[in-house]
Amino acid sequence: MTDRERRIADEILRLAREDLGYRGPLDGAAAPLAGQLDSLVLLSLVVAVEDRFRIALADDDAASTRTLEDLARLVADRAAPEVLP
Amino acid sequence: MTLVGPPLPAPRWPTLVHAFERAARDESGVTFVGLDERETFLAWGEVFDRAARTGAALAARGVAPGDRVAIVLRTEPAFLDSFLGAWWCGAVPVPLYPPVRLGRMEEYLAATARMISVSGARMVISSGGTRRLLGGAVERARPPLGCEDATRLAAGRERAAPRLPAPEALALVQFSSGSTVDPKPVALTHGALQAMADALVHETHPDRSRDALVSWLPLYHDMGLIGCLLGAATYPGPLVLIAPEHFLARPALWPRAIARHRGSISAAPAFAYAYVAERVRAADLQGLSLGCWRLALNGAEPISGEAMRRFAWRLEPHGFDAGALVPVYGLSEAALAVTFSRPGRPPMGRHVDPVRLARDGEVAPGDREVVSVGRPVAGVELQLRDQRGAELGPGRLGRVWVRGPALMRGYLGDPGATDRALRGGWLDTGDLGFVLDGELYVHGRAKDVVIVRGANHAPEEFEAALTGLAGLRPGCAVAVGSTGHGGEEALVILAEQARGHAATDDEALAAEVRRVVLEATGIAPQAVHLLAPGTLPRTSSGKLRRGEALRRLQAGALAPPEKITALRLAALAARSQLAYARARRARPPREPER
């Protein structure tokens, strides 16, 4: 991950913890999210990420996103520089 | 005993499609609320105009009356276009759930392909990225008319007049649970949907001058689809829709939309009430007035009295009336509602002994709160029966059977499953319950279904995830839905360990079970019980008995078979000889034969 992607990943973690009330551990940026977050948290995390970074993630974008690293990379590609941390 | 609902009033129309012409002239309509609370309003007249164009486009592409059309769309105007458009041209919509996004795509595509095939859908309607993603499922299921884009269908200039169906015609196929293993397509007729809409109007007494319906429920399933969308579109009255994923990300959207639109009727599964109480921030509720909310219907999963009280306590400062919380009971096979409780009562249940209930089938005072779901809705009859089918009296736990005009015609293309569910005009709900003071209390179920957050899951979904997991005995795990003290249902895994598995690794094995189930299904087990080999009860043919396993777990009687040794065999034989001797002594003198 680049520095920028790492900052985005940290921000996504913050969203999960502070805004979505996620309390469990996360195994790391390269582990599949599906094995760690249940579908409710996962679904609301996608919406929260879209909202925070002002992007729209279509279902086929999301299909190739398995890990926090993937998600951070997708956000880095799509989001306008001024909304990035 | 039989509970009988009030008589169903005379039908307002032969079918809901007949209601559209008048509804189109009403000035009310549907408002879509976005995540940022920006709103889009469509008057019912516009909704039906778009449906007429979609209907014409579908017919032009070869959709014939009676054809099934699968719809994979979120809460968006395109869903209404496609669903009503299918009705417009006499077709049968089959709404399927959209992808939950991020990961698990392979499982999703397999389940969707299976549902498209099982329903016999001739076309799939979707849009944008979802449609691109669905390619894999469409390729597998090969619907003859392919996958169409909803936006293009609604953009046509042609308008069709609605084809008015016969009440006995198939109206809707909805899946009672959607998994790769056992998707059950519930087939409902237009007559059944009309009867359900009438029963709901009878139960809720809507009034055009003051009522508005607000819903964040998914449109692909009965509570959101029949109860909210079709109810409001044919009544007709104002409907406010929020996408379920937006509600989950920002639960305050729900009470805020109710306050803004003076919403008076809104329904949700039990978890949503707990979720709002826990997650909504004080700042988001500031200044809201919720005194308008007169019916907060609570159904689709076991009802927790505690969660309802927490919700009421949280929202009462904003004018919410705790008496508006109305527990209800229903199922897809009955087109939605079976019972409604009456508003105006405090959200309190009865306290029963769960062990006596599970072990003896008897209601006795105890510490488990069970909430009444009320009496049958108009036109519906309900019976509690024992395993042999005999009617049970009050206070006895039995199977809930239901009869009424809104029952499903059957499971589409599955006469075997239909015959097991429908007998002599009665539906075996597979749920267990008891009746006290003329009201139904649902407690547990005899069918193998796990209900999490209002959604039904076949247990095989979870069990399949455990295939090949080292440390477990292959094929010896069951998934059950267990209701805890809070009254909420959660997934519990009961798994036998492989012989020779070291007990010191139990924690790691349980964590691994949790991880693989979560990864494959999106649902985290609340508890994993690792059991000694041979503990799970089986039928004589060796099939695992999930319901019995759960019953034993709840009664504290889930134990491995005792080891049989020569010494123990001798002790057992001696004990049995003693028992015979005691029985001989205790036997009353035989009466002289006549």
XYZ file of C-alpha atoms in Angstrom:
679
model
C 0.000 0.000 0.000
C 1.115 3.548 -0.655
C 1.104 6.112 2.141
C -2.055 7.613 0.748
C -3.786 4.244 0.681
C -2.671 3.540 4.238
C -4.184 6.835 5.409
C -7.424 5.934 3.618
C -7.414 2.464 5.211
C -7.013 4.073 8.652
C -9.884 6.394 7.925
C -12.085 3.442 6.839
C -11.233 1.683 10.111
C -12.174 4.813 12.012
C -15.551 4.894 10.199
C -16.196 1.255 11.095
C -15.359 1.830 14.748
C -16.771 5.286 15.425
C -19.704 5.581 13.030
C -20.808 1.978 12.663
C -20.059 0.819 16.194
C -17.845 -2.061 15.052
C -15.993 -3.403 18.081
C -14.237 -6.536 16.893
C -10.626 -6.833 15.791
C -9.454 -6.571 12.205
C -6.775 -8.983 11.060
C -4.954 -6.579 8.793
C -5.310 -4.814 5.511
C -4.641 -7.916 3.398
C -7.159 -10.287 5.040
C -10.577 -10.808 3.403
C -13.153 -8.497 4.995
C -15.885 -11.092 4.534
C -14.293 -13.350 7.153
C -14.231 -10.554 9.721
C -17.268 -8.312 9.300
C -20.809 -9.629 9.182
C -23.032 -8.668 6.282
C -24.704 -5.861 8.225
C -21.392 -4.127 9.031
C -20.042 -4.843 5.560
C -23.087 -3.373 3.857
C -23.162 -0.296 6.045
C -19.382 0.135 5.671
C -19.722 0.343 1.877
C -22.410 3.007 2.247
C -20.361 4.899 4.843
C -17.267 4.802 2.597
C -19.282 6.065 -0.388
C -20.646 8.864 1.742
C -17.356 9.838 3.397
C -15.324 9.887 0.180
C -18.176 11.035 -2.067
C -17.870 8.191 -4.524
C -20.337 5.658 -5.879
C -19.292 2.035 -5.815
C -21.195 -0.065 -8.313
C -21.786 -3.725 -7.600
C -19.200 -4.794 -10.141
C -16.561 -2.531 -8.489
C -17.351 -4.112 -5.171
C -17.066 -7.595 -6.639
C -13.306 -7.248 -7.004
C -12.887 -5.690 -3.564
C -12.098 -8.317 -0.973
C -9.768 -6.715 1.517
C -9.310 -3.398 3.287
C -6.286 -2.863 1.038
C -8.469 -3.323 -2.094
C -11.063 -0.934 -0.720
C -8.458 1.720 0.122
C -6.980 1.394 -3.377
C -10.420 1.781 -4.980
C -11.104 4.904 -2.919
C -7.675 6.335 -3.796
C -8.480 5.852 -7.512
C -11.946 7.319 -7.400
C -12.146 10.021 -4.774
C -11.357 13.666 -5.382
C -8.041 14.690 -3.704
C -9.733 17.257 -1.444
C -11.827 14.650 0.398
C -8.873 12.353 1.150
C -7.295 12.314 4.610
C -58.245 -24.979 19.925
C -58.940 -22.668 17.021
C -58.546 -18.890 17.020
C -60.693 -17.179 14.415
C -60.020 -13.688 13.060
C -62.823 -11.268 12.202
C -64.586 -11.872 8.872
C -62.823 -10.401 5.868
C -64.768 -7.449 4.472
C -66.053 -7.663 0.891
C -63.073 -7.332 -1.500
C -62.434 -3.785 -2.626
C -61.434 -5.041 -6.097
C -60.985 -8.470 -7.719
C -57.181 -7.975 -7.736
C -54.687 -5.246 -6.822
C -54.115 -4.536 -10.539
C -57.767 -3.446 -10.728
C -56.989 -0.805 -8.075
C -54.373 1.037 -10.118
C -56.691 3.007 -12.370
C -58.313 4.813 -9.457
C -55.057 5.082 -7.501
C -53.444 6.816 -10.507
C -55.752 9.800 -9.954
C -54.775 10.199 -6.298
C -52.450 13.078 -5.511
C -50.378 11.068 -3.020
C -47.341 9.097 -4.127
C -44.009 7.651 -3.164
C -41.059 9.610 -1.817
C -37.563 8.127 -2.065
C -35.266 9.380 0.699
C -31.524 9.353 -0.026
C -28.665 8.882 2.418
C -28.269 12.668 2.553
C -32.044 13.037 3.093
C -32.536 14.482 -0.351
C -35.917 13.346 -1.616
C -37.470 12.339 -4.932
C -41.242 12.322 -5.217
C -43.297 10.377 -7.753
C -47.087 10.711 -7.679
C -48.859 7.361 -8.046
C -50.037 8.549 -11.473
C -46.383 8.861 -12.592
C -45.504 5.526 -11.017
C -48.231 3.800 -13.020
C -47.333 5.696 -16.203
C -43.738 4.417 -15.953
C -45.113 0.923 -15.273
C -47.288 1.159 -18.399
C -44.204 1.991 -20.479
C -42.135 -0.776 -18.902
C -45.036 -3.187 -19.428
C -45.223 -2.301 -23.133
C -41.430 -2.719 -23.492
C -41.546 -6.114 -21.775
C -44.334 -7.331 -24.044
C -42.406 -6.081 -27.085
C -39.401 -8.134 -25.960
C -41.468 -11.286 -25.814
C -42.690 -11.442 -22.209
C -46.087 -13.156 -22.324
C -48.820 -13.270 -19.672
C -47.924 -15.786 -16.974
C -44.162 -15.595 -17.696
C -41.967 -15.198 -14.662
C -39.612 -12.201 -14.659
C -36.799 -12.023 -12.081
C -36.057 -8.536 -10.710
C -32.730 -7.695 -9.093
C -32.885 -4.033 -8.080
C -32.472 -1.976 -4.945
C -34.957 0.465 -3.407
C -35.149 2.807 -6.392
C -37.833 3.926 -8.857
C -36.629 1.220 -11.297
C -37.852 -1.458 -8.886
C -41.380 -0.053 -9.037
C -41.172 0.304 -12.833
C -40.143 -3.314 -13.237
C -42.404 -4.914 -10.645
C -45.538 -3.057 -11.703
C -44.495 -3.203 -15.366
C -44.419 -6.996 -15.127
C -47.943 -6.949 -13.694
C -48.960 -4.530 -16.431
C -48.213 -7.087 -19.139
C -49.662 -10.003 -17.167
C -46.286 -11.427 -16.119
C -45.269 -12.713 -12.690
C -42.490 -10.778 -10.923
C -39.888 -12.747 -8.968
C -37.971 -10.231 -6.822
C -34.492 -11.429 -5.822
C -32.132 -9.837 -3.339
C -29.393 -7.597 -4.741
C -25.734 -8.336 -3.878
C -24.639 -7.360 -0.366
C -21.384 -6.093 -1.904
C -17.729 -6.667 -1.053
C -16.692 -10.265 -1.235
C -18.778 -13.437 -1.306
C -19.664 -12.750 -4.920
C -19.285 -16.375 -5.983
C -21.841 -17.537 -3.382
C -24.175 -14.720 -4.346
C -24.021 -15.529 -8.058
C -24.575 -19.245 -7.412
C -27.618 -18.557 -5.184
C -29.042 -16.071 -7.707
C -28.552 -18.448 -10.643
C -30.301 -21.161 -8.657
C -33.267 -18.904 -7.839
C -33.587 -17.776 -11.472
C -33.679 -21.463 -12.542
C -35.999 -22.666 -9.790
C -38.490 -19.875 -10.468
C -38.409 -20.598 -14.217
C -37.838 -16.883 -14.919
C -37.756 -16.122 -18.668
C -36.087 -12.752 -18.207
C -34.003 -10.974 -15.585
C -34.349 -7.203 -15.057
C -31.574 -5.245 -13.366
C -29.552 -2.123 -14.011
C -26.103 -0.510 -13.968
C -23.316 -2.243 -12.102
C -25.626 -4.884 -10.661
C -26.576 -5.944 -14.171
C -22.934 -6.169 -15.228
C -22.212 -8.237 -12.160
C -25.160 -10.562 -12.763
C -23.580 -11.778 -16.010
C -22.216 -14.835 -14.217
C -25.600 -15.816 -12.801
C -27.419 -15.193 -16.096
C -24.868 -17.316 -17.946
C -25.509 -20.216 -15.578
C -29.310 -19.958 -15.476
C -29.776 -18.964 -19.137
C -33.177 -17.272 -18.987
C -34.461 -17.373 -22.614
C -35.064 -13.607 -22.825
C -31.758 -12.627 -21.202
C -31.040 -9.797 -18.773
C -32.583 -6.384 -19.538
C -31.744 -2.940 -18.188
C -34.672 -1.460 -16.226
C -33.776 2.094 -17.231
C -34.053 1.277 -20.931
C -37.345 -0.551 -20.445
C -38.947 2.451 -18.719
C -37.667 4.884 -21.372
C -39.918 3.574 -24.168
C -42.729 5.714 -25.572
C -45.305 2.970 -25.961
C -47.767 2.544 -23.139
C -49.756 -0.600 -22.543
C -53.135 -0.774 -20.819
C -52.856 -3.076 -17.802
C -53.926 -6.664 -18.357
C -56.433 -7.374 -15.631
C -55.634 -10.783 -14.181
C -58.047 -13.369 -12.809
C -57.892 -13.691 -8.996
C -56.647 -17.276 -9.309
C -53.746 -16.284 -11.602
C -50.216 -16.435 -10.226
C -49.178 -12.935 -9.055
C -45.813 -13.234 -7.351
C -43.059 -15.690 -6.575
C -41.021 -14.807 -3.502
C -38.302 -16.842 -1.888
C -38.857 -17.736 1.744
C -35.118 -18.205 2.134
C -32.523 -17.701 -0.514
C -29.626 -20.082 -0.425
C -27.864 -22.313 -2.901
C -29.001 -25.362 -1.012
C -32.703 -24.970 -0.567
C -34.379 -21.950 -2.125
C -38.136 -22.217 -1.563
C -40.177 -20.297 -4.158
C -43.499 -19.307 -2.580
C -46.195 -18.916 -5.256
C -48.958 -16.425 -4.422
C -52.057 -15.666 -6.504
C -53.578 -12.248 -7.192
C -56.533 -13.283 -5.017
C -54.203 -14.010 -2.083
C -52.469 -10.619 -2.378
C -55.799 -8.821 -2.622
C -57.078 -10.650 0.478
C -53.888 -9.760 2.368
C -54.124 -6.089 1.376
C -57.753 -6.045 2.548
C -56.836 -7.712 5.846
C -54.072 -5.137 6.424
C -56.428 -2.232 5.720
C -58.947 -3.786 8.095
C -56.290 -4.133 10.788
C -54.631 -0.719 10.484
C -57.679 1.471 9.619
C -55.692 3.904 7.493
C -57.107 7.375 7.050
C -56.126 9.426 3.993
C -56.247 12.694 5.875
C -53.629 11.791 8.472
C -51.750 8.575 7.641
C -48.420 8.090 5.898
C -46.444 4.882 5.624
C -42.666 4.978 6.070
C -40.476 1.975 5.254
C -36.814 1.066 4.941
C -37.619 -2.629 4.447
C -36.257 -4.413 1.373
C -38.723 -4.366 -1.514
C -37.827 -7.906 -2.554
C -39.637 -9.477 0.372
C -43.190 -9.616 1.756
C -43.079 -7.091 4.593
C -41.647 -4.309 2.436
C -43.259 -5.424 -0.806
C -46.798 -6.540 0.063
C -47.221 -4.740 3.380
C -45.734 -1.411 2.338
C -45.380 -0.909 -1.416
C -48.475 -2.756 -2.659
C -50.500 -1.707 0.393
C -49.808 1.998 -0.159
C -49.994 1.865 -3.984
C -53.456 0.328 -3.992
C -54.948 1.943 -0.884
C -53.696 4.554 -2.119
C -51.784 6.776 0.279
C -48.393 8.404 0.821
C -45.394 6.066 1.028
C -41.881 7.091 2.046
C -39.065 4.683 1.126
C -35.517 4.471 2.461
C -33.022 1.916 1.079
C -32.258 -0.781 3.666
C -28.488 -0.326 3.285
C -28.898 3.382 4.030
C -30.921 2.608 7.139
C -28.200 0.212 8.308
C -25.482 2.806 7.765
C -27.520 5.637 9.281
C -30.423 4.294 11.379
C -31.540 7.815 12.320
C -32.876 8.159 8.751
C -35.897 6.101 9.853
C -37.216 8.177 12.797
C -36.181 11.379 11.019
C -38.242 10.476 7.916
C -41.185 9.624 10.175
C -40.990 13.009 11.875
C -40.558 14.927 8.587
C -43.431 13.209 6.784
C -45.727 12.861 9.812
C -45.386 9.098 9.292
C -47.946 7.106 11.233
C -47.411 3.474 10.193
C -44.037 1.774 9.939
C -42.973 -1.848 10.298
C -39.644 -3.552 10.947
C -38.133 -6.773 12.266
C -37.294 -6.860 15.963
C -33.563 -6.274 15.450
C -34.223 -2.850 13.921
C -35.821 -1.562 17.114
C -32.789 -2.686 19.130
C -30.476 -1.256 16.462
C -32.092 2.190 16.602
C -32.080 2.240 20.411
C -28.382 1.412 20.434
C -27.017 3.259 17.456
C -28.927 6.493 16.874
C -27.122 9.570 18.177
C -28.871 12.086 20.391
C -27.927 14.890 17.984
C -29.792 13.132 15.151
C -32.981 12.999 17.207
C -32.863 16.581 18.377
C -36.073 18.481 17.727
C -37.911 15.458 16.269
C -41.556 14.931 17.074
C -42.622 11.299 16.850
C -46.098 11.593 18.350
C -47.484 10.926 14.845
C -46.201 7.313 14.839
C -49.321 5.353 15.814
C -48.354 1.853 14.600
C -44.777 0.594 14.977
C -45.279 -2.971 13.754
C -42.703 -5.464 14.926
C -42.447 -8.843 13.193
C -40.477 -11.231 10.953
C -38.408 -12.735 13.758
C -38.772 -13.624 17.448
C -39.815 -10.535 19.360
C -37.806 -9.250 22.256
C -39.757 -7.384 24.946
C -36.497 -5.941 26.229
C -35.586 -4.488 22.814
C -39.045 -2.899 22.496
C -38.723 -1.277 25.933
C -35.241 0.039 25.122
C -36.598 1.521 21.902
C -39.572 3.114 23.671
C -37.354 4.485 26.430
C -34.992 6.008 23.869
C -37.723 7.663 21.770
C -40.314 8.620 24.385
C -38.625 11.988 25.029
C -39.468 12.752 21.373
C -43.152 12.074 21.799
C -43.099 8.391 20.781
C -45.950 6.429 22.367
C -44.798 3.010 23.652
C -48.341 1.741 23.026
C -47.681 2.134 19.284
C -45.357 -0.899 19.384
C -47.407 -3.727 17.935
C -45.941 -7.240 17.751
C -47.156 -9.154 14.709
C -46.609 -12.626 13.301
C -46.631 -13.877 9.744
C -44.687 -15.711 7.072
C -44.162 -15.595 3.298
C -46.286 -18.727 2.819
C -49.267 -16.804 4.215
C -48.525 -13.750 2.006
C -47.377 -11.838 5.135
C -49.620 -11.363 8.187
C -51.214 -14.068 10.334
C -51.737 -12.270 13.641
C -51.654 -8.666 14.878
C -51.655 -7.624 18.503
C -53.610 -4.580 19.570
C -51.936 -1.202 19.954
C -52.118 0.673 23.215
C -50.577 -1.955 25.483
C -47.244 -1.651 27.247
C -44.511 -3.700 25.530
C -44.515 -6.523 28.076
C -44.629 -10.277 27.708
C -45.359 -13.256 29.918
C -42.631 -14.978 31.833
C -42.427 -18.701 31.254
C -40.050 -21.512 32.110
C -38.156 -22.276 28.861
C -36.998 -25.693 30.071
C -40.505 -26.894 30.977
C -41.729 -25.527 27.650
C -39.003 -27.301 25.652
C -39.131 -30.521 27.681
C -42.810 -30.982 28.548
C -44.541 -28.619 26.123
C -46.201 -26.915 29.057
C -46.458 -23.258 29.945
C -45.289 -22.720 33.519
C -44.090 -19.535 35.232
C -40.384 -18.885 34.771
C -37.867 -16.239 33.785
C -38.061 -16.225 29.954
C -40.172 -13.415 28.580
C -42.373 -14.352 25.617
C -44.324 -11.594 23.879
C -47.866 -12.071 22.550
C -48.280 -11.598 18.816
C -52.031 -11.153 19.198
C -54.997 -12.592 17.359
C -55.570 -13.704 13.755
C -56.099 -10.944 11.186
C -59.332 -10.762 9.183
C -60.174 -13.971 7.344
C -57.515 -16.050 9.105
C -57.965 -19.079 11.371
C -55.222 -20.536 13.513
C -54.825 -23.855 15.320
C -52.259 -25.322 17.683
C -51.720 -29.027 17.057
C -49.548 -31.743 18.519
C -47.209 -33.946 16.484
C -50.009 -36.322 15.520
C -52.186 -33.449 14.333
C -54.576 -33.353 17.310
C -55.705 -29.929 18.472
C -54.142 -28.636 21.670
C -55.780 -26.600 24.403
C -54.527 -23.326 25.901
C -51.130 -23.295 27.558
C -49.763 -26.237 25.543
C -46.866 -25.857 23.130
C -47.696 -27.094 19.638
C -47.297 -26.472 15.952
C -49.022 -23.410 14.556
C -51.365 -24.211 11.636
C -53.054 -21.461 9.629
C -55.943 -21.258 7.185
C -57.157 -18.260 5.201
C -57.653 -16.669 1.781
C -54.062 -15.398 1.475
C -52.173 -18.705 1.741
C -49.684 -19.580 -0.968
C -50.743 -21.797 -3.822
C -47.666 -23.869 -3.082
C -43.909 -23.941 -3.616
C -43.434 -23.409 -7.329
C -42.462 -26.640 -9.057
C -42.085 -28.579 -5.817
C -45.230 -30.665 -5.201
C -43.468 -32.712 -2.494
C -42.632 -29.666 -0.358
C -46.095 -28.224 -1.071
C -47.805 -31.399 0.171
C -45.749 -31.316 3.342
C -46.682 -27.664 4.017
C -50.340 -27.575 2.924
C -52.761 -30.206 4.249
C -56.499 -29.998 3.680
C -56.404 -26.248 3.149
C -54.269 -25.640 6.264
C -50.684 -24.412 6.246
C -48.200 -25.976 8.632
C -46.151 -22.910 9.535
C -43.422 -25.049 11.100
C -43.438 -22.599 14.012
C -44.169 -23.612 17.575
C -46.288 -21.639 19.980
C -49.021 -21.634 22.548
C -52.261 -19.803 23.111
C -53.176 -18.008 26.326
C -56.234 -15.785 26.797
C -57.040 -16.056 23.113
C -53.655 -14.745 21.960
C -50.780 -16.478 20.212
C -47.269 -16.663 21.642
C -44.685 -17.945 19.178
C -41.830 -19.803 20.807
C -39.363 -21.822 18.757
C -39.997 -23.769 15.606
C -40.142 -27.274 14.287
C -38.907 -26.392 10.784
C -35.226 -26.094 10.076
C -34.821 -22.378 9.545
C -32.470 -19.915 11.189
C -33.848 -16.366 11.354
C -31.268 -13.636 11.712
C -32.263 -9.963 11.516
C -35.621 -10.820 9.997
C -34.190 -12.930 7.166
C -34.718 -16.679 6.893
C -31.703 -18.882 6.257
C -31.602 -22.573 5.498
C -29.304 -24.235 8.074
C -27.470 -26.035 5.271
C -25.988 -22.663 4.244
C -24.033 -22.513 7.488
C -23.326 -26.222 7.728
C -21.897 -26.339 4.196
C -19.287 -23.773 5.255
C -17.901 -26.281 7.772
C -17.253 -29.017 5.227
C -13.701 -30.243 5.464
C -12.754 -28.150 8.498
C -9.952 -29.972 10.323
C -10.804 -30.907 13.906
C -14.524 -31.449 13.213
C -16.195 -34.776 12.570
C -17.228 -34.581 8.882
C -20.948 -33.976 8.331
C -21.641 -33.817 12.061
C -22.503 -30.172 12.639
C -25.847 -28.412 12.759
C -26.828 -24.755 12.607
C -29.788 -23.672 14.707
C -31.434 -20.393 15.618
C -31.577 -20.027 19.368
C -33.481 -17.370 21.249
C -31.480 -16.009 24.146
C -32.619 -14.232 27.285
C -33.027 -10.930 25.469
C -35.578 -12.642 23.208
C -33.532 -12.122 20.053
C -32.640 -15.043 17.840
C -29.036 -15.767 17.038
C -27.111 -18.341 15.053
C -25.681 -21.182 17.122
C -23.411 -23.890 15.730
C -23.359 -27.320 17.346
C -20.445 -29.335 16.003
C -19.001 -32.676 16.960
C -15.231 -32.824 17.264
C -13.229 -35.359 15.349
C -12.088 -38.315 17.404
C -8.655 -37.693 18.810
C -9.004 -33.897 18.680
C -7.139 -32.455 21.645
C -9.473 -30.585 23.990
C -6.745 -27.971 24.568
C -7.360 -26.628 21.056
C -11.067 -26.010 21.663
C -10.843 -22.243 21.649
C -8.884 -22.111 18.410
C -11.263 -24.573 16.752
C -14.337 -22.591 17.837
C -12.728 -19.408 16.463
C -12.038 -21.149 13.169
C -15.660 -22.374 12.978
C -16.816 -18.803 13.559
C -14.505 -17.424 10.888
C -15.435 -19.856 8.106
C -19.177 -19.481 8.756
C -18.883 -15.691 8.755
C -16.784 -15.673 5.600
C -19.179 -17.921 3.684
C -22.489 -16.496 4.863
C -21.996 -13.007 6.270
C -23.411 -14.055 9.619
C -21.317 -14.539 12.709
C -22.406 -17.383 15.017
C -23.199 -16.071 18.467
C -22.102 -19.340 20.030
C -20.169 -22.389 18.884
C -20.623 -25.534 20.958
C -18.012 -28.213 20.370
C -19.394 -31.609 21.285
C -18.033 -35.077 21.834
C -18.544 -37.469 18.899
C -22.040 -38.985 18.853
C -23.685 -36.199 20.891
C -25.989 -34.843 18.184
C -29.338 -36.650 18.000
C -30.043 -38.506 14.764
C -32.988 -40.144 13.096
C -33.014 -43.941 12.686
C -31.573 -43.431 9.197
C -28.695 -41.386 10.625
C -29.901 -37.897 9.621
C -29.093 -35.149 12.095
C -32.129 -33.800 13.944
C -31.563 -30.077 14.290
C -34.744 -29.208 16.168
C -34.179 -31.981 18.679
C -30.552 -30.891 19.152
C -31.726 -27.348 19.921
C -34.443 -28.607 22.260
C -31.883 -30.667 24.183
C -29.459 -27.756 24.304
C -32.160 -25.509 25.755
C -33.282 -28.158 28.215
C -29.652 -28.656 29.288
C -29.752 -32.241 28.065
C -27.308 -32.252 25.161
C -24.862 -34.932 26.266
C -22.828 -37.597 24.473
C -24.031 -41.182 24.680
C -22.486 -42.868 27.686
C -19.675 -45.226 26.917
C -20.754 -48.851 27.056
C -18.263 -51.061 28.842
C -18.720 -54.619 30.091
C -19.027 -53.378 33.665
C -21.564 -50.729 32.710
C -23.559 -53.265 30.703
C -23.747 -55.513 33.768
C -24.857 -52.558 35.928
C -27.542 -51.646 33.379
C -28.812 -55.235 33.276
C -28.993 -55.367 37.072
C -30.825 -52.051 37.184
C -33.312 -53.248 34.630
C -33.915 -56.502 36.580
C -34.574 -54.408 39.680
C -36.978 -52.205 37.760
C -38.895 -55.264 36.566
C -39.112 -56.564 40.106
C -40.373 -53.200 41.379
C -42.930 -53.041 38.594
C -44.190 -56.538 39.478
C -44.589 -55.567 43.122
C -46.335 -52.307 42.289
C -48.799 -53.837 39.839
C -52.369 -53.701 41.129
C -54.157 -57.011 41.512
C -55.655 -58.055 38.216
C -59.361 -57.582 37.924
C -61.266 -60.831 37.558
C -62.121 -61.445 33.905
C -65.707 -61.208 33.011
